[in-house]
XYZ file of C-alpha atoms in Angstrom:
327
model
C -4.608 -18.891 -33.251
C -1.762 -17.110 -35.561
C -1.514 -13.370 -37.188
C -2.489 -13.954 -40.966
C -5.869 -16.049 -39.314
C -7.456 -12.903 -38.316
C -10.426 -11.633 -39.865
C -7.726 -8.612 -42.653
C -9.782 -5.964 -41.318
C -8.910 -6.934 -37.901
C -5.449 -7.446 -39.408
C -5.553 -3.591 -40.540
C -6.567 -2.108 -37.466
C -3.708 -3.703 -36.257
C -1.159 -2.295 -38.078
C -2.627 0.827 -38.705
C -0.669 1.375 -34.418
C 2.195 0.679 -35.962
C 4.671 2.903 -37.596
C 6.533 2.183 -40.533
C 10.638 1.052 -38.825
C 7.476 -1.436 -37.188
C 6.253 -2.322 -40.178
C 9.187 -2.747 -42.079
C 10.806 -4.839 -39.294
C 7.651 -7.603 -39.507
C 7.743 -7.452 -43.626
C 10.968 -9.815 -42.852
C 9.448 -12.750 -40.518
C 8.447 -14.586 -43.915
C 6.869 -14.746 -47.410
C 3.673 -14.403 -46.267
C 3.486 -11.728 -44.405
C 5.519 -9.744 -46.322
C 2.983 -9.675 -48.920
C -0.133 -8.749 -46.933
C 2.712 -5.870 -45.354
C 3.685 -4.714 -48.348
C 0.098 -3.584 -49.571
C -0.210 -0.205 -49.577
C -4.049 0.323 -47.706
C -1.478 -0.545 -45.137
C 0.962 1.904 -45.864
C -1.458 4.371 -46.811
C -2.186 6.239 -42.704
C 1.606 6.654 -43.046
C 2.169 7.917 -46.157
C -0.292 10.809 -45.600
C 2.402 11.490 -43.296
C 6.195 11.991 -45.437
C 7.090 14.163 -48.051
C 5.651 13.550 -51.413
C 4.401 10.348 -51.534
C 1.644 11.155 -54.105
C -1.728 10.955 -51.680
C -2.839 15.159 -51.504
C -5.112 16.636 -48.385
C -7.894 15.255 -50.445
C -6.728 12.180 -50.168
C -6.064 11.517 -54.039
C -3.424 9.408 -54.519
C -1.217 10.669 -58.174
C 0.944 7.714 -58.658
C -1.694 4.878 -58.206
C 0.629 2.993 -60.390
C 4.143 2.712 -57.494
C 3.425 0.860 -54.855
C 3.154 2.768 -51.633
C 5.643 1.169 -49.125
C 7.935 2.190 -51.852
C 7.178 5.351 -52.272
C 6.991 6.060 -48.379
C 11.301 4.547 -49.035
C 12.267 7.037 -51.376
C 10.017 9.971 -49.583
C 12.746 8.923 -46.309
C 15.595 10.186 -48.937
C 13.250 13.402 -50.412
C 13.447 14.803 -45.828
C 16.866 13.439 -45.741
C 18.379 15.534 -49.174
C 20.016 12.189 -49.882
C 19.489 11.915 -53.699
C 22.416 11.809 -57.307
C 22.684 15.188 -58.710
C 22.881 15.827 -62.830
C 22.274 17.735 -66.263
C 19.906 16.521 -67.575
C 19.945 18.817 -70.201
C 21.356 21.573 -72.035
C 21.274 24.635 -73.714
C 21.627 27.854 -75.493
C 19.878 31.345 -74.338
C 17.866 32.562 -77.550
C 15.126 35.293 -78.035
C 11.903 33.281 -78.730
C 8.408 32.604 -79.129
C 5.465 30.388 -76.804
C 4.394 28.367 -78.968
C 2.091 26.066 -78.295
C 2.642 22.148 -79.807
C 0.213 19.069 -80.804
C 0.987 16.134 -79.494
C -0.259 13.992 -81.543
C 0.918 16.333 -85.055
C 1.892 18.872 -86.701
C 0.110 21.546 -85.823
C 1.568 24.015 -84.164
C -0.825 27.464 -82.500
C 0.364 30.694 -82.258
C -0.974 33.220 -79.848
C -0.609 36.928 -80.398
C -2.007 39.919 -78.841
C 0.591 41.107 -75.794
C 2.872 44.129 -76.592
C 4.866 42.515 -74.738
C 6.602 39.699 -73.652
C 5.467 37.158 -72.489
C 6.035 36.849 -68.629
C 4.357 34.136 -67.948
C 0.998 31.129 -69.039
C -0.626 28.782 -67.689
C -3.724 25.538 -69.396
C -6.083 23.225 -67.827
C -8.226 21.633 -70.828
C -8.944 24.114 -73.435
C -8.619 27.128 -71.591
C -5.047 29.134 -71.886
C -4.216 32.666 -69.372
C -1.217 34.329 -70.117
C 0.379 36.799 -68.583
C 3.195 40.788 -70.086
C 4.901 42.889 -69.363
C 2.679 45.142 -71.753
C 0.398 45.116 -68.734
C -1.839 42.509 -69.203
C -3.482 39.453 -68.890
C -5.359 37.716 -71.553
C -7.576 34.789 -71.502
C -7.457 31.824 -74.386
C -8.991 28.989 -75.708
C -7.170 25.699 -77.777
C -9.896 26.999 -80.441
C -8.534 30.153 -81.166
C -6.141 31.843 -82.164
C -7.120 35.460 -81.184
C -7.909 36.169 -77.207
C -11.158 35.908 -75.322
C -11.012 38.233 -73.617
C -7.795 41.176 -72.651
C -8.422 42.510 -69.414
C -6.259 45.336 -68.329
C -3.963 44.466 -65.310
C -2.402 48.029 -65.326
C 1.018 46.847 -63.521
C 3.252 44.293 -64.691
C 1.962 40.467 -65.004
C 4.946 37.730 -63.691
C 2.969 34.735 -62.635
C -1.046 33.528 -63.019
C -2.267 30.267 -61.825
C -5.659 29.147 -62.948
C -7.662 27.886 -59.497
C -8.222 23.226 -59.760
C -12.172 24.582 -60.788
C -11.251 26.260 -64.110
C -13.305 28.747 -63.083
C -10.893 30.755 -61.602
C -7.265 32.268 -62.129
C -4.915 33.822 -60.218
C -2.685 36.781 -61.159
C 0.639 38.413 -59.906
C 1.813 41.151 -60.192
C 5.209 43.631 -60.018
C 3.485 46.031 -56.946
C 4.923 48.781 -58.436
C 1.020 50.653 -59.189
C -0.571 48.792 -57.005
C -1.053 47.273 -53.092
C -2.059 44.462 -53.763
C -0.150 42.644 -56.204
C -2.610 39.177 -56.243
C -5.484 39.849 -57.652
C -8.628 36.043 -58.332
C -10.502 36.421 -61.334
C -13.684 35.146 -62.807
C -12.890 32.737 -66.127
C -16.386 33.690 -67.268
C -17.470 37.242 -66.723
C -13.318 38.451 -66.790
C -13.910 40.285 -63.235
C -11.593 40.750 -60.135
C -13.190 38.761 -57.217
C -11.090 39.452 -55.016
C -7.088 40.914 -53.647
C -5.230 39.418 -51.424
C -2.870 40.930 -48.894
C -2.721 44.751 -48.147
C 0.493 45.378 -47.003
C 3.056 44.214 -49.657
C 5.787 46.723 -49.710
C 6.587 49.208 -53.808
C 8.174 46.423 -56.237
C 7.217 43.109 -53.932
C 6.876 41.746 -56.326
C 4.684 38.167 -57.076
C 6.583 35.589 -59.010
C 4.692 32.330 -59.428
C 1.583 31.440 -57.635
C 0.832 27.843 -57.348
C -3.049 25.991 -56.241
C -2.965 23.651 -53.630
C -7.126 22.960 -53.922
C -9.308 24.849 -55.575
C -9.600 27.675 -51.936
C -5.773 27.631 -50.839
C -2.635 28.499 -52.881
C 1.255 28.732 -52.537
C 2.401 32.843 -53.399
C 6.121 33.689 -53.093
C 7.919 36.890 -55.102
C 10.903 39.679 -54.576
C 10.171 39.985 -50.610
C 11.248 36.787 -50.299
C 8.456 34.422 -48.532
C 6.589 31.443 -49.121
C 2.700 32.270 -48.575
C 0.047 30.255 -48.237
C -3.464 31.976 -48.741
C -7.018 30.631 -47.297
C -9.571 32.495 -49.724
C -12.101 30.746 -47.834
C -11.366 33.269 -45.396
C -13.459 36.279 -44.870
C -11.041 39.415 -45.153
C -9.315 36.543 -47.353
C -5.349 36.677 -46.151
C -1.846 34.794 -45.635
C -2.196 32.134 -43.035
C 1.248 30.983 -43.037
C 3.883 31.862 -44.769
C 7.946 30.831 -44.661
C 10.576 33.166 -44.658
C 13.674 32.232 -48.161
C 16.866 32.530 -45.263
C 19.403 34.310 -46.950
C 16.600 37.204 -48.038
C 16.863 35.294 -51.968
C 14.504 36.017 -54.696
C 12.087 33.089 -55.353
C 11.321 33.391 -57.914
C 9.462 29.846 -58.294
C 7.419 27.208 -56.216
C 5.917 23.558 -56.901
C 4.082 22.254 -53.845
C 2.904 17.824 -53.623
C -0.184 18.604 -52.512
C 0.356 18.046 -49.064
C 3.314 18.848 -47.182
C 6.011 19.903 -48.572
C 7.055 22.628 -50.523
C 9.861 23.452 -53.854
C 11.535 26.774 -53.847
C 13.470 28.123 -56.384
C 16.139 31.236 -55.367
C 17.556 33.765 -57.182
C 21.227 32.945 -56.770
C 24.094 29.635 -57.148
C 20.284 28.030 -58.255
C 19.239 27.019 -54.571
C 16.963 24.360 -54.549
C 14.902 24.517 -50.965
C 12.577 21.498 -49.771
C 10.851 23.147 -47.180
C 8.265 20.704 -44.337
C 4.575 22.923 -44.125
C 5.277 21.193 -40.823
C 8.209 23.499 -39.674
C 9.237 26.835 -39.699
C 12.483 26.372 -41.210
C 13.955 24.533 -44.829
C 14.427 21.319 -44.113
C 17.420 20.694 -46.908
C 19.082 22.656 -50.022
C 20.850 21.961 -53.773
C 23.218 24.950 -54.520
C 23.399 23.622 -58.537
C 25.476 26.537 -59.735
C 29.122 27.612 -58.610
C 28.965 29.668 -61.123
C 29.384 33.994 -59.545
C 26.841 34.769 -62.642
C 25.336 32.430 -61.666
C 21.361 31.926 -63.320
C 18.132 31.773 -60.640
C 15.661 28.814 -60.759
C 13.127 29.701 -63.748
C 11.649 26.555 -62.800
C 11.003 23.152 -61.092
C 8.326 20.260 -61.619
C 8.657 16.915 -59.113
C 8.242 13.363 -59.856
C 7.557 10.446 -56.999
C 11.674 10.073 -56.905
C 12.826 12.959 -60.234
C 13.524 16.737 -58.819
C 14.603 18.627 -61.741
C 15.065 22.095 -61.643
C 15.573 24.644 -65.106
C 18.111 27.281 -64.624
C 19.129 29.399 -67.980
C 21.464 27.127 -69.651
C 20.460 23.805 -67.832
C 17.652 21.501 -66.505
C 19.170 19.997 -63.626
C 17.749 16.520 -61.920
C 17.666 15.372 -58.345
C 16.987 11.321 -58.602
C 15.824 10.665 -54.712
C 15.904 5.875 -55.467
C 18.756 5.892 -53.330
C 19.494 2.789 -51.393
C 16.478 2.793 -48.285
C 17.637 2.748 -45.224
C 14.691 1.215 -43.080
C 11.917 0.313 -45.131
C 12.918 -2.723 -46.700
């Protein structure tokens, strides 16, 4: 009996035992097998183990329009650090205000109310959370130019993040006035639900917060650690941590919601890639050679690109290179 004469569910089960190299070799046998082996369902199990393939912790596919085989090919380059660097945008630093611009019209909405500069902002649907040096966090909606609620924080607010459910949000402060700089708040009641961590040293402010899921979040900051927190635990505590090897402040983090973390450091525009299953970083990229270097203030990535914003330029790392194993 020929291989392709077997029922499809049997074929899928057989192929599930092959690794990505074996699947790649099998796809080169003939055009018919290549078309079958190139289906997303064949590569889905393997894709869950790779970095930034778009498969999240709960199985959701973030990039369904890109074939999984192609994404796994690119994922090899994420893991090996194979990329092409460029500078997408340059700008001059200038003082300004944060405004909300409509994509579909010329409408601009200004959110004014903080007494000092706004350090952080996050939005989900029509909900907006802001944090400021004036020691307050504010809750806004797109339908109003005035804040719905003002929350006294008694410390400078460096970071905010809205939960995927939209019912709560997290704040990170400078940790100068209290020993628990991370707090979770209920949106409707504007009330603190819980505090995370009690062993932060003074000044170990939290500069970025990213929700991995409704019950897990990552934080980073001045104490050079990336920390993973689980809100299902009681008391809520750090379940894993990764230390920046050069003792640099971590300004920002991003995650593919599966295995990969990207972090931005304070010196020489260093971006690091981490695999959560390991304790040491996989790769690092130094984006600036300037003696007076800029921190990496913001990170974003797609399936093939990582973008890092420094003080005067947006750097782009393109991981779409020639494949090594997958054809």
